[in-house]
Amino acid sequence: MDFGLSKEISELKEDARQFADTYIRPFAAEWDEKAYFSRELFQKIGQKGYLGLPFAKEYGGKAMGTLAYMTVAEEIAKASLGVALSYVATVSIGTAPIAMYGTEEQKTKFLRPLAEGRELAAFGLTEKNAGSDAAGVETTAELSGEYFIVNGTKQWITNASYASVVTIAAITGYKEDGGKVISSLIVPMDLPGITVKRPYDKMGVRSSDTGEIHFDHVKVPKENLLGDQNAGMKQLLQVLNGGRISIAAISVGLAQEAYDKAIQHAKAREQFGGPISQFESVQFKLADMAVETEAARLLVQKASFLKDRGDVFIKEAAYAKVFASETATRNANRALQILGGTGYMREAGVERLLRDAKILEIGEGTSEIQRLVIARQLLKEGADKNGRN
Ligand SMILES: Cc1cc2nc3c(=O)[nH]c(=O)nc-3n(C[C@H](O)[C@H](O)[C@H](O)COP(=O)(O)OP(=O)(O)OC[C@H]3O[C@@H](n4cnc5c(N)ncnc54)[C@H](O)[C@@H]3O)c2cc1C
């Protein structure tokens, strides 16, 4: 067992840290204030090869594995969670479904430009009546000759305005018992009948693009059906299992950033004749922040390791997501408390962490849904296992 990162991943981490400190951190506050998504930045991220880290070389990726990708995601999140959310959305839930279930033709056509970093992708599951209950999807894709005719509206879709493709869940038919047949389709965003709006004024992750995608009789070639027509929902849930590790990774980045800001301030700020770090209540907060951040990082690394080894990682991804996201919120809150009034002011950059963190407990399965997933897995396991691995 080795807890160290390989030389290759350590170098990648340092490279990503420098990249984030140069091209993201100096602009993060302004992009947050203006709710500005920087496509130029994503061009640079693409040129660095970061959009292709987990994908096969034959399709333009770097084939460096999940841990390498999560390490970069954490570094980007330290500088801006908004940028990081768009980053992991395009890689883990936008591009990954095509890599996981695409045919040779689909991978050549759609995966390559994404893995090479030239284009961005989105994932369209959520609708007005389909949140935690993904089966509530109402968007339809009716087969007519050579095309699926898509009608419906997807809401709160990350990267909606900038994606070249979106993988959607849509009803393609009904079973004998009346149940929906939900399938996944790869939809190029330049097809006639697609409109994107940005009607949302978000609390946090404001530099991430979030839009509503409306499909009005959109003709999607039938060869864009992704994977098994009858297993669309199962496929998308499997995609979300992988996505959860990336949400956990960016949570670790935010938790670490909160800790870094808190300890720096605790050492520098003097009250009652010395630094506030002399007070046990401040020290205990710092200790809890450090312990939980490290534990969250280890959960991300374990889930990444299992994923790369080809093992089942459903429970471990949910462990990582629920613990890391809640740690991020707790750490942002603790950091703000340690900074006191200074933290309450925008200039300190800590109130942004608190506003940004909350989405981590909501997106790609709320904390409640993670606990449901974990409990289901635990109850399925044999008595000999009892939650152990
Ligand atoms: C900024 C942002 C970006 C997003 N990006 C995307 C994207 O790119 N693609 C996409 O498809 N979606 C996206 N989403 C949607 C996101 O995945 C959903 O918000 C999330 O799945 C939760 O659904 P909901 O918000 O409708 O909450 P609801 O399902 O309405 O849940 C509300 C509350 O009820 C609880 N609850 C619901 N069901 C249960 C249950 N069975 N047991 C216990 N508690 C329960 C929830 O935990 C939550 O606390 C995004 C959302 C946001 C805010």
Tab-separated table of C-alpha atoms and ligand atoms in Angstrom:
chain	number	residue	atom	x	y	z
A	1	MET	CA	0.000	0.000	0.000
A	2	ASP	CA	1.370	3.398	-0.991
A	3	PHE	CA	-0.231	6.680	0.080
A	4	GLY	CA	2.074	8.818	-2.078
A	5	LEU	CA	1.187	10.110	-5.535
A	6	SER	CA	3.306	8.760	-8.396
A	7	LYS	CA	5.990	11.054	-9.826
A	8	GLU	CA	3.832	11.561	-12.916
A	9	ILE	CA	0.765	12.609	-10.908
A	10	SER	CA	2.814	14.765	-8.499
A	11	GLU	CA	4.192	16.683	-11.485
A	12	LEU	CA	0.721	17.003	-12.971
A	13	LYS	CA	-0.577	18.338	-9.630
A	14	GLU	CA	2.157	20.995	-9.524
A	15	ASP	CA	1.469	21.893	-13.152
A	16	ALA	CA	-2.267	22.267	-12.424
A	17	ARG	CA	-1.559	24.340	-9.310
A	18	GLN	CA	0.583	26.767	-11.301
A	19	PHE	CA	-1.977	26.879	-14.100
A	20	ALA	CA	-4.813	27.630	-11.657
A	21	ASP	CA	-2.762	30.279	-9.830
A	22	THR	CA	-1.944	32.011	-13.129
A	23	TYR	CA	-5.117	31.741	-15.177
A	24	ILE	CA	-7.937	31.258	-12.650
A	25	ARG	CA	-7.214	32.564	-9.135
A	26	PRO	CA	-6.553	36.216	-10.135
A	27	PHE	CA	-9.933	36.411	-11.930
A	28	ALA	CA	-12.094	34.225	-9.691
A	29	ALA	CA	-13.671	37.045	-7.667
A	30	GLU	CA	-14.506	39.128	-10.749
A	31	TRP	CA	-16.000	36.174	-12.626
A	32	ASP	CA	-18.079	35.358	-9.550
A	33	GLU	CA	-19.335	38.922	-9.239
A	34	LYS	CA	-20.189	39.207	-12.943
A	35	ALA	CA	-21.439	35.605	-13.271
A	36	TYR	CA	-18.996	35.322	-16.170
A	37	PHE	CA	-18.093	32.007	-17.794
A	38	SER	CA	-14.709	32.216	-19.502
A	39	ARG	CA	-14.689	30.162	-22.713
A	40	GLU	CA	-11.122	31.439	-23.302
A	41	LEU	CA	-10.034	29.798	-20.064
A	42	PHE	CA	-11.541	26.489	-21.157
A	43	GLN	CA	-9.628	26.770	-24.411
A	44	LYS	CA	-6.449	26.922	-22.319
A	45	ILE	CA	-7.631	24.054	-20.107
A	46	GLY	CA	-8.234	22.060	-23.288
A	47	GLN	CA	-4.800	22.910	-24.682
A	48	LYS	CA	-3.222	21.662	-21.446
A	49	GLY	CA	-4.864	18.297	-22.081
A	50	TYR	CA	-6.854	18.440	-18.834
A	51	LEU	CA	-10.152	17.690	-20.609
A	52	GLY	CA	-8.803	14.349	-21.818
A	53	LEU	CA	-7.023	13.041	-18.712
A	54	PRO	CA	-9.127	9.898	-18.100
A	55	PHE	CA	-9.888	9.047	-21.743
A	56	ALA	CA	-8.140	6.622	-24.089
A	57	LYS	CA	-5.295	7.891	-26.264
A	58	GLU	CA	-6.892	6.445	-29.385
A	59	TYR	CA	-9.703	8.993	-28.972
A	60	GLY	CA	-7.462	11.948	-28.194
A	61	GLY	CA	-7.266	11.474	-24.418
A	62	LYS	CA	-4.262	11.229	-22.103
A	63	ALA	CA	-5.100	7.850	-20.534
A	64	MET	CA	-3.732	9.002	-17.173
A	65	GLY	CA	-6.551	7.544	-15.096
A	66	THR	CA	-9.085	8.752	-12.574
A	67	LEU	CA	-6.652	9.718	-9.800
A	68	ALA	CA	-4.686	12.027	-12.123
A	69	TYR	CA	-7.913	13.674	-13.240
A	70	MET	CA	-9.173	14.095	-9.644
A	71	THR	CA	-5.862	15.660	-8.632
A	72	VAL	CA	-6.240	18.319	-11.334
A	73	ALA	CA	-9.905	18.861	-10.407
A	74	GLU	CA	-8.887	19.513	-6.783
A	75	GLU	CA	-6.268	22.078	-7.824
A	76	ILE	CA	-8.707	23.942	-10.088
A	77	ALA	CA	-11.314	23.975	-7.303
A	78	LYS	CA	-8.885	25.654	-4.897
A	79	ALA	CA	-8.800	28.628	-7.249
A	80	SER	CA	-12.485	28.664	-8.269
A	81	LEU	CA	-15.256	26.194	-7.573
A	82	GLY	CA	-17.309	27.680	-10.412
A	83	VAL	CA	-14.617	26.857	-12.958
A	84	ALA	CA	-14.089	23.459	-11.341
A	85	LEU	CA	-17.795	22.596	-11.547
A	86	SER	CA	-17.856	23.312	-15.283
A	87	TYR	CA	-14.603	21.365	-15.661
A	88	VAL	CA	-15.869	18.198	-13.981
A	89	ALA	CA	-19.277	18.531	-15.663
A	90	THR	CA	-17.774	18.464	-19.142
A	91	VAL	CA	-15.381	15.601	-18.315
A	92	SER	CA	-17.258	13.350	-15.885
A	93	ILE	CA	-20.862	13.646	-16.985
A	94	GLY	CA	-20.662	15.301	-20.422
A	95	THR	CA	-17.870	13.331	-22.088
A	96	ALA	CA	-17.708	10.147	-19.981
A	97	PRO	CA	-21.075	8.704	-21.138
A	98	ILE	CA	-19.807	8.708	-24.728
A	99	ALA	CA	-16.537	7.058	-23.661
A	100	MET	CA	-18.443	4.478	-21.604
A	101	TYR	CA	-21.268	3.556	-23.969
A	102	GLY	CA	-20.431	5.022	-27.382
A	103	THR	CA	-19.970	2.969	-30.532
A	104	GLU	CA	-16.741	3.267	-32.487
A	105	GLU	CA	-18.380	5.821	-34.806
A	106	GLN	CA	-19.813	7.850	-31.907
A	107	LYS	CA	-16.448	7.929	-30.139
A	108	THR	CA	-14.634	9.047	-33.277
A	109	LYS	CA	-17.203	11.726	-34.023
A	110	PHE	CA	-18.057	13.046	-30.547
A	111	LEU	CA	-15.466	11.863	-28.018
A	112	ARG	CA	-12.316	12.902	-29.882
A	113	PRO	CA	-13.007	16.678	-30.073
A	114	LEU	CA	-13.995	16.633	-26.391
A	115	ALA	CA	-11.023	14.595	-25.164
A	116	GLU	CA	-8.685	16.733	-27.270
A	117	GLY	CA	-10.070	19.762	-25.467
A	118	ARG	CA	-11.532	21.534	-28.486
A	119	GLU	CA	-15.166	21.304	-27.389
A	120	LEU	CA	-17.248	21.122	-24.201
A	121	ALA	CA	-20.069	18.757	-23.275
A	122	ALA	CA	-23.132	18.826	-21.047
A	123	PHE	CA	-25.327	16.263	-19.317
A	124	GLY	CA	-29.079	16.725	-19.514
A	125	LEU	CA	-30.996	14.705	-16.985
A	126	THR	CA	-32.749	17.210	-14.715
A	127	GLU	CA	-36.189	18.578	-15.585
A	128	LYS	CA	-38.948	20.404	-13.738
A	129	ASN	CA	-40.375	17.122	-12.421
A	130	ALA	CA	-37.183	15.045	-12.496
A	131	GLY	CA	-34.697	15.990	-9.771
A	132	SER	CA	-33.652	13.340	-7.256
A	133	ASP	CA	-36.254	11.114	-8.871
A	134	ALA	CA	-34.576	10.904	-12.266
A	135	ALA	CA	-37.301	8.596	-13.577
A	136	GLY	CA	-39.644	11.596	-13.567
A	137	VAL	CA	-38.200	12.599	-16.961
A	138	GLU	CA	-40.889	13.873	-19.364
A	139	THR	CA	-38.776	14.771	-22.407
A	140	THR	CA	-39.745	12.515	-25.296
A	141	ALA	CA	-37.727	11.156	-28.223
A	142	GLU	CA	-40.110	9.544	-30.661
A	143	LEU	CA	-38.596	7.433	-33.417
A	144	SER	CA	-39.796	8.535	-36.850
A	145	GLY	CA	-37.926	7.022	-39.799
A	146	GLU	CA	-34.229	7.792	-39.449
A	147	TYR	CA	-34.653	10.282	-36.592
A	148	PHE	CA	-35.705	10.614	-32.972
A	149	ILE	CA	-37.935	13.681	-32.654
A	150	VAL	CA	-37.054	15.254	-29.303
A	151	ASN	CA	-39.422	17.501	-27.352
A	152	GLY	CA	-38.986	18.778	-23.813
A	153	THR	CA	-37.005	21.046	-21.496
A	154	LYS	CA	-33.929	20.305	-19.389
A	155	GLN	CA	-33.207	22.686	-16.528
A	156	TRP	CA	-30.109	23.710	-14.541
A	157	ILE	CA	-27.739	22.214	-17.104
A	158	THR	CA	-24.075	23.021	-16.537
A	159	ASN	CA	-22.238	24.291	-19.657
A	160	ALA	CA	-25.540	24.488	-21.595
A	161	SER	CA	-24.581	27.647	-23.496
A	162	TYR	CA	-21.088	26.456	-24.462
A	163	ALA	CA	-21.446	22.711	-25.018
A	164	SER	CA	-21.227	21.268	-28.524
A	165	VAL	CA	-23.098	18.143	-27.401
A	166	VAL	CA	-25.441	17.190	-24.586
A	167	THR	CA	-26.233	13.645	-23.512
A	168	ILE	CA	-29.884	13.566	-22.522
A	169	ALA	CA	-32.306	11.136	-20.933
A	170	ALA	CA	-35.586	10.918	-22.846
A	171	ILE	CA	-38.608	8.653	-23.123
A	172	THR	CA	-38.374	6.598	-26.318
A	173	GLY	CA	-41.379	4.369	-25.671
A	174	TYR	CA	-43.514	2.586	-23.107
A	175	LYS	CA	-43.370	-0.952	-21.737
A	176	GLU	CA	-46.355	-3.296	-21.715
A	177	ASP	CA	-47.105	-2.313	-18.112
A	178	GLY	CA	-47.136	1.368	-19.129
A	179	GLY	CA	-43.708	2.109	-17.613
A	180	LYS	CA	-41.417	4.515	-19.458
A	181	VAL	CA	-38.546	3.313	-21.637
A	182	ILE	CA	-35.878	5.901	-20.866
A	183	SER	CA	-32.912	6.054	-23.230
A	184	SER	CA	-29.795	8.191	-23.582
A	185	LEU	CA	-29.187	10.186	-26.741
A	186	ILE	CA	-26.211	12.235	-27.880
A	187	VAL	CA	-27.622	15.535	-29.100
A	188	PRO	CA	-25.441	18.012	-31.043
A	189	MET	CA	-26.320	21.454	-29.709
A	190	ASP	CA	-26.403	23.085	-33.163
A	191	LEU	CA	-29.463	21.154	-34.339
A	192	PRO	CA	-32.476	23.257	-35.391
A	193	GLY	CA	-35.147	23.500	-32.690
A	194	ILE	CA	-32.730	23.796	-29.737
A	195	THR	CA	-32.809	26.987	-27.688
A	196	VAL	CA	-30.737	27.747	-24.608
A	197	LYS	CA	-31.627	30.317	-21.987
A	198	ARG	CA	-29.752	31.463	-18.890
A	199	PRO	CA	-32.586	32.535	-16.611
A	200	TYR	CA	-30.853	31.724	-13.320
A	201	ASP	CA	-29.248	34.066	-10.792
A	202	LYS	CA	-27.216	31.631	-8.713
A	203	MET	CA	-26.109	31.883	-5.084
A	204	GLY	CA	-22.678	30.403	-5.837
A	205	VAL	CA	-20.524	28.824	-8.557
A	206	ARG	CA	-21.432	31.906	-10.555
A	207	SER	CA	-18.555	31.506	-13.012
A	208	SER	CA	-20.021	28.160	-14.065
A	209	ASP	CA	-22.490	28.364	-16.935
A	210	THR	CA	-25.933	26.994	-16.043
A	211	GLY	CA	-28.744	27.022	-18.568
A	212	GLU	CA	-32.100	25.697	-19.627
A	213	ILE	CA	-32.198	23.688	-22.863
A	214	HIS	CA	-35.459	23.570	-24.766
A	215	PHE	CA	-36.033	20.976	-27.505
A	216	ASP	CA	-38.788	21.726	-29.994
A	217	HIS	CA	-39.219	18.925	-32.549
A	218	VAL	CA	-35.460	18.421	-32.733
A	219	LYS	CA	-34.486	15.768	-35.316
A	220	VAL	CA	-31.720	13.667	-33.776
A	221	PRO	CA	-30.262	10.981	-36.103
A	222	LYS	CA	-31.225	7.558	-34.786
A	223	GLU	CA	-27.558	6.485	-34.769
A	224	ASN	CA	-27.097	8.948	-31.866
A	225	LEU	CA	-28.845	6.550	-29.493
A	226	LEU	CA	-26.253	5.897	-26.776
A	227	GLY	CA	-25.846	2.322	-25.573
A	228	ASP	CA	-28.841	0.110	-24.889
A	229	GLN	CA	-32.204	1.752	-25.643
A	230	ASN	CA	-33.807	0.016	-22.644
A	231	ALA	CA	-31.021	0.853	-20.205
A	232	GLY	CA	-30.752	4.626	-20.582
A	233	MET	CA	-31.524	5.349	-16.944
A	234	LYS	CA	-29.181	2.646	-15.665
A	235	GLN	CA	-26.403	4.007	-17.881
A	236	LEU	CA	-26.889	7.578	-16.703
A	237	LEU	CA	-26.914	6.474	-13.059
A	238	GLN	CA	-23.606	4.695	-13.689
A	239	VAL	CA	-22.246	7.886	-15.208
A	240	LEU	CA	-23.326	9.730	-12.049
A	241	ASN	CA	-21.405	7.233	-9.882
A	242	GLY	CA	-18.218	8.390	-11.599
A	243	GLY	CA	-19.360	12.008	-11.484
A	244	ARG	CA	-19.700	11.782	-7.716
A	245	ILE	CA	-15.986	11.131	-7.297
A	246	SER	CA	-15.271	14.325	-9.219
A	247	ILE	CA	-17.716	16.358	-7.106
A	248	ALA	CA	-15.925	14.926	-4.062
A	249	ALA	CA	-12.544	15.927	-5.540
A	250	ILE	CA	-13.582	19.539	-6.093
A	251	SER	CA	-15.087	19.529	-2.585
A	252	VAL	CA	-11.655	18.597	-1.241
A	253	GLY	CA	-10.175	21.518	-3.185
A	254	LEU	CA	-12.623	23.959	-1.612
A	255	ALA	CA	-12.150	22.443	1.864
A	256	GLN	CA	-8.364	22.791	1.505
A	257	GLU	CA	-8.637	26.387	0.314
A	258	ALA	CA	-10.828	27.247	3.322
A	259	TYR	CA	-8.270	25.661	5.661
A	260	ASP	CA	-5.354	27.477	3.990
A	261	LYS	CA	-7.082	30.838	4.354
A	262	ALA	CA	-8.097	30.096	7.955
A	263	ILE	CA	-4.665	29.064	9.240
A	264	GLN	CA	-2.976	31.976	7.507
A	265	HIS	CA	-5.368	34.417	9.163
A	266	ALA	CA	-5.213	32.677	12.561
A	267	LYS	CA	-1.441	33.129	12.662
A	268	ALA	CA	-1.487	36.740	11.468
A	269	ARG	CA	-4.446	38.252	13.329
A	270	GLU	CA	-3.645	39.486	16.827
A	271	GLN	CA	-6.163	40.010	19.631
A	272	PHE	CA	-5.648	40.046	23.422
A	273	GLY	CA	-1.915	40.523	22.926
A	274	GLY	CA	-1.149	37.661	20.553
A	275	PRO	CA	-2.249	35.708	17.478
A	276	ILE	CA	-5.762	34.269	17.638
A	277	SER	CA	-4.154	30.874	16.891
A	278	GLN	CA	-3.219	30.787	20.592
A	279	PHE	CA	-6.871	30.181	21.483
A	280	GLU	CA	-7.863	26.571	21.829
A	281	SER	CA	-11.261	27.100	20.165
A	282	VAL	CA	-9.499	28.392	17.039
A	283	GLN	CA	-6.935	25.574	17.181
A	284	PHE	CA	-9.656	22.933	17.441
A	285	LYS	CA	-11.426	24.349	14.394
A	286	LEU	CA	-8.167	24.199	12.438
A	287	ALA	CA	-7.539	20.639	13.604
A	288	ASP	CA	-11.020	19.497	12.566
A	289	MET	CA	-10.644	21.206	9.192
A	290	ALA	CA	-7.316	19.497	8.506
A	291	VAL	CA	-8.471	16.040	9.631
A	292	GLU	CA	-11.694	16.118	7.625
A	293	THR	CA	-9.998	17.457	4.490
A	294	GLU	CA	-7.418	14.687	4.614
A	295	ALA	CA	-10.076	12.028	5.265
A	296	ALA	CA	-12.143	13.335	2.334
A	297	ARG	CA	-9.097	13.260	0.056
A	298	LEU	CA	-8.391	9.653	1.016
A	299	LEU	CA	-11.997	8.709	0.208
A	300	VAL	CA	-11.607	10.324	-3.228
A	301	GLN	CA	-8.363	8.441	-3.790
A	302	LYS	CA	-9.879	5.114	-2.709
A	303	ALA	CA	-12.908	5.498	-4.990
A	304	SER	CA	-10.615	6.545	-7.881
A	305	PHE	CA	-8.397	3.528	-7.267
A	306	LEU	CA	-11.369	1.135	-7.327
A	307	LYS	CA	-12.751	2.759	-10.488
A	308	ASP	CA	-9.427	2.458	-12.297
A	309	ARG	CA	-9.083	-1.167	-11.190
A	310	GLY	CA	-12.464	-1.918	-12.730
A	311	ASP	CA	-14.100	-2.775	-9.380
A	312	VAL	CA	-17.585	-1.765	-8.270
A	313	PHE	CA	-17.226	1.641	-6.604
A	314	ILE	CA	-20.843	2.767	-6.072
A	315	LYS	CA	-20.654	2.844	-2.266
A	316	GLU	CA	-17.164	4.335	-2.153
A	317	ALA	CA	-18.099	7.111	-4.617
A	318	ALA	CA	-21.104	7.980	-2.443
A	319	TYR	CA	-18.947	7.859	0.737
A	320	ALA	CA	-16.537	10.296	-0.909
A	321	LYS	CA	-19.263	12.599	-2.232
A	322	VAL	CA	-21.307	12.904	0.957
A	323	PHE	CA	-18.315	13.305	3.264
A	324	ALA	CA	-16.251	15.620	1.069
A	325	SER	CA	-19.158	17.905	0.142
A	326	GLU	CA	-20.297	18.286	3.744
A	327	THR	CA	-16.673	18.863	4.791
A	328	ALA	CA	-16.420	21.633	2.192
A	329	THR	CA	-19.443	23.446	3.630
A	330	ARG	CA	-18.271	22.928	7.222
A	331	ASN	CA	-14.769	24.164	6.401
A	332	ALA	CA	-16.018	27.236	4.560
A	333	ASN	CA	-18.201	28.064	7.571
A	334	ARG	CA	-15.357	27.463	10.046
A	335	ALA	CA	-12.951	29.549	7.961
A	336	LEU	CA	-15.411	32.436	7.894
A	337	GLN	CA	-15.780	32.202	11.682
A	338	ILE	CA	-11.997	32.273	12.154
A	339	LEU	CA	-11.728	35.319	9.888
A	340	GLY	CA	-14.557	37.049	11.771
A	341	GLY	CA	-15.667	40.357	10.223
A	342	THR	CA	-12.800	40.184	7.732
A	343	GLY	CA	-14.265	36.948	6.372
A	344	TYR	CA	-17.686	38.529	6.044
A	345	MET	CA	-16.278	41.057	3.566
A	346	ARG	CA	-16.053	39.991	-0.078
A	347	GLU	CA	-12.372	40.993	-0.440
A	348	ALA	CA	-11.256	38.097	1.758
A	349	GLY	CA	-12.682	35.568	-0.703
A	350	VAL	CA	-14.071	33.384	2.077
A	351	GLU	CA	-17.760	34.262	1.802
A	352	ARG	CA	-17.515	33.035	-1.815
A	353	LEU	CA	-16.313	29.663	-0.545
A	354	LEU	CA	-19.367	29.386	1.684
A	355	ARG	CA	-21.760	30.374	-1.134
A	356	ASP	CA	-20.007	28.043	-3.581
A	357	ALA	CA	-19.809	25.022	-1.293
A	358	LYS	CA	-23.535	24.444	-0.929
A	359	ILE	CA	-24.042	23.155	-4.488
A	360	LEU	CA	-21.701	20.272	-3.673
A	361	GLU	CA	-24.317	18.840	-1.295
A	362	ILE	CA	-27.021	19.160	-3.973
A	363	GLY	CA	-25.696	18.461	-7.489
A	364	GLU	CA	-25.247	14.925	-8.854
A	365	GLY	CA	-27.328	13.499	-6.037
A	366	THR	CA	-28.065	15.327	-2.796
A	367	SER	CA	-26.512	14.253	0.507
A	368	GLU	CA	-29.785	12.505	1.339
A	369	ILE	CA	-29.616	10.515	-1.907
A	370	GLN	CA	-25.962	9.591	-1.210
A	371	ARG	CA	-27.002	8.201	2.172
A	372	LEU	CA	-29.799	6.236	0.485
A	373	VAL	CA	-27.312	4.819	-2.037
A	374	ILE	CA	-24.872	3.894	0.736
A	375	ALA	CA	-27.546	2.279	2.899
A	376	ARG	CA	-28.859	0.240	-0.043
A	377	GLN	CA	-25.368	-1.045	-0.793
A	378	LEU	CA	-24.727	-1.867	2.872
A	379	LEU	CA	-28.006	-3.745	3.195
A	380	LYS	CA	-27.197	-5.749	0.063
A	381	GLU	CA	-23.816	-6.819	1.398
A	382	GLY	CA	-23.384	-10.119	3.208
A	383	ALA	CA	-23.189	-10.223	7.011
A	384	ASP	CA	-19.486	-11.077	6.737
A	385	LYS	CA	-18.756	-7.685	5.204
A	386	ASN	CA	-20.532	-5.261	7.526
A	387	GLY	CA	-19.479	-2.188	5.581
A	388	ARG	CA	-15.837	-3.274	5.342
A	389	ASN	CA	-13.988	-3.785	2.079
B	1	LIG	C1	-25.796	24.864	-10.226
B	1	LIG	C2	-26.462	23.582	-10.626
B	1	LIG	C3	-25.931	22.839	-11.683
B	1	LIG	C4	-26.559	21.652	-12.100
B	1	LIG	N1	-26.069	20.975	-13.198
B	1	LIG	C5	-26.783	19.927	-13.694
B	1	LIG	C6	-26.389	19.305	-14.929
B	1	LIG	O1	-25.380	19.668	-15.552
B	1	LIG	N2	-27.173	18.294	-15.421
B	1	LIG	C7	-28.287	17.850	-14.773
B	1	LIG	O2	-28.949	16.942	-15.279
B	1	LIG	N3	-28.672	18.409	-13.581
B	1	LIG	C8	-27.952	19.435	-13.040
B	1	LIG	N4	-28.351	20.023	-11.852
B	1	LIG	C9	-29.492	19.483	-11.128
B	1	LIG	C10	-29.098	18.727	-9.859
B	1	LIG	O3	-28.475	17.508	-10.187
B	1	LIG	C11	-30.366	18.565	-9.006
B	1	LIG	O4	-30.596	19.833	-8.429
B	1	LIG	C12	-30.245	17.497	-7.953
B	1	LIG	O5	-30.200	16.224	-8.538
B	1	LIG	C13	-31.400	17.518	-6.943
B	1	LIG	O6	-32.641	17.624	-7.558
B	1	LIG	P1	-33.649	18.805	-7.104
B	1	LIG	O7	-32.847	20.042	-7.007
B	1	LIG	O8	-34.805	18.792	-8.017
B	1	LIG	O9	-34.081	18.457	-5.637
B	1	LIG	P2	-35.347	17.535	-5.160
B	1	LIG	O10	-35.244	16.195	-5.780
B	1	LIG	O11	-36.601	18.306	-5.343
B	1	LIG	O12	-35.019	17.420	-3.624
B	1	LIG	C14	-35.358	18.411	-2.658
B	1	LIG	C15	-34.995	17.872	-1.282
B	1	LIG	O13	-35.707	16.648	-1.033
B	1	LIG	C16	-34.795	15.623	-0.711
B	1	LIG	N5	-35.253	14.333	-1.238
B	1	LIG	C17	-35.752	14.064	-2.478
B	1	LIG	N6	-36.013	12.764	-2.607
B	1	LIG	C18	-35.661	12.180	-1.439
B	1	LIG	C19	-35.683	10.846	-0.951
B	1	LIG	N7	-36.099	9.826	-1.700
B	1	LIG	N8	-35.261	10.615	0.304
B	1	LIG	C20	-34.807	11.634	1.073
B	1	LIG	N9	-34.755	12.912	0.677
B	1	LIG	C21	-35.173	13.180	-0.564
B	1	LIG	C22	-33.489	16.033	-1.373
B	1	LIG	O14	-32.377	15.397	-0.777
B	1	LIG	C23	-33.507	17.534	-1.159
B	1	LIG	O15	-33.033	17.838	0.114
B	1	LIG	C24	-27.712	21.190	-11.405
B	1	LIG	C25	-28.219	21.914	-10.322
B	1	LIG	C26	-27.626	23.099	-9.937
B	1	LIG	C27	-28.230	23.868	-8.787
